[in-house]
Amino acid sequence: MKKYNLFDNFICLLMGAIIGIFLYINFFTKNNKELETIQKDNKIVEVIKKLKRQ
């Protein structure tokens, strides 16, 4: 058994969590922006369809 085995594991888990949170935030914000633009585009299309019906 190493003397700092538990401490090393804790540091590795902490670094992994930080990297995971960083990647999650990056991809989540990118996907959110794409979803917002798609929703805005859909609203414009719905308005055009309503105008064509009238």
XYZ file of C-alpha atoms in Angstrom:
54
model
C 0.000 0.000 0.000
C 1.233 3.444 -0.868
C 1.244 6.061 1.842
C -0.763 8.628 -0.191
C -3.007 6.265 -2.100
C -6.270 7.778 -0.834
C -4.988 11.323 -1.322
C -3.911 10.550 -4.913
C -7.309 9.063 -5.682
C -9.024 12.150 -4.290
C -6.891 14.469 -6.453
C -7.573 12.378 -9.574
C -11.315 12.391 -8.925
C -11.273 16.137 -8.287
C -9.402 16.852 -11.530
C -11.745 14.572 -13.462
C -14.783 16.307 -11.997
C -13.425 19.741 -12.908
C -12.702 18.667 -16.497
C -16.113 17.001 -16.753
C -17.942 20.095 -15.509
C -15.965 22.289 -17.923
C -16.842 20.089 -20.907
C -20.491 19.817 -19.799
C -20.834 23.611 -19.562
C -19.243 24.138 -22.991
C -21.436 21.613 -24.810
C -24.584 22.524 -22.866
C -24.325 26.236 -23.704
C -23.650 25.490 -27.386
C -26.656 23.158 -27.598
C -28.813 25.689 -25.744
C -27.968 28.459 -28.229
C -28.786 26.155 -31.153
C -32.098 25.200 -29.562
C -32.967 28.874 -28.973
C -32.268 29.767 -32.618
C -34.331 26.793 -33.802
C -37.226 27.855 -31.569
C -37.023 31.435 -32.860
C -36.991 30.191 -36.464
C -40.001 27.993 -35.780
C -41.919 30.957 -34.339
C -41.223 32.981 -37.491
C -42.388 30.070 -39.664
C -45.580 29.743 -37.594
C -46.320 33.469 -38.007
C -45.828 33.208 -41.785
C -48.169 30.193 -41.925
C -50.825 32.107 -39.955
C -50.547 35.066 -42.315
C -50.912 32.787 -45.349
C -54.061 31.227 -43.865
C -55.700 34.637 -43.481
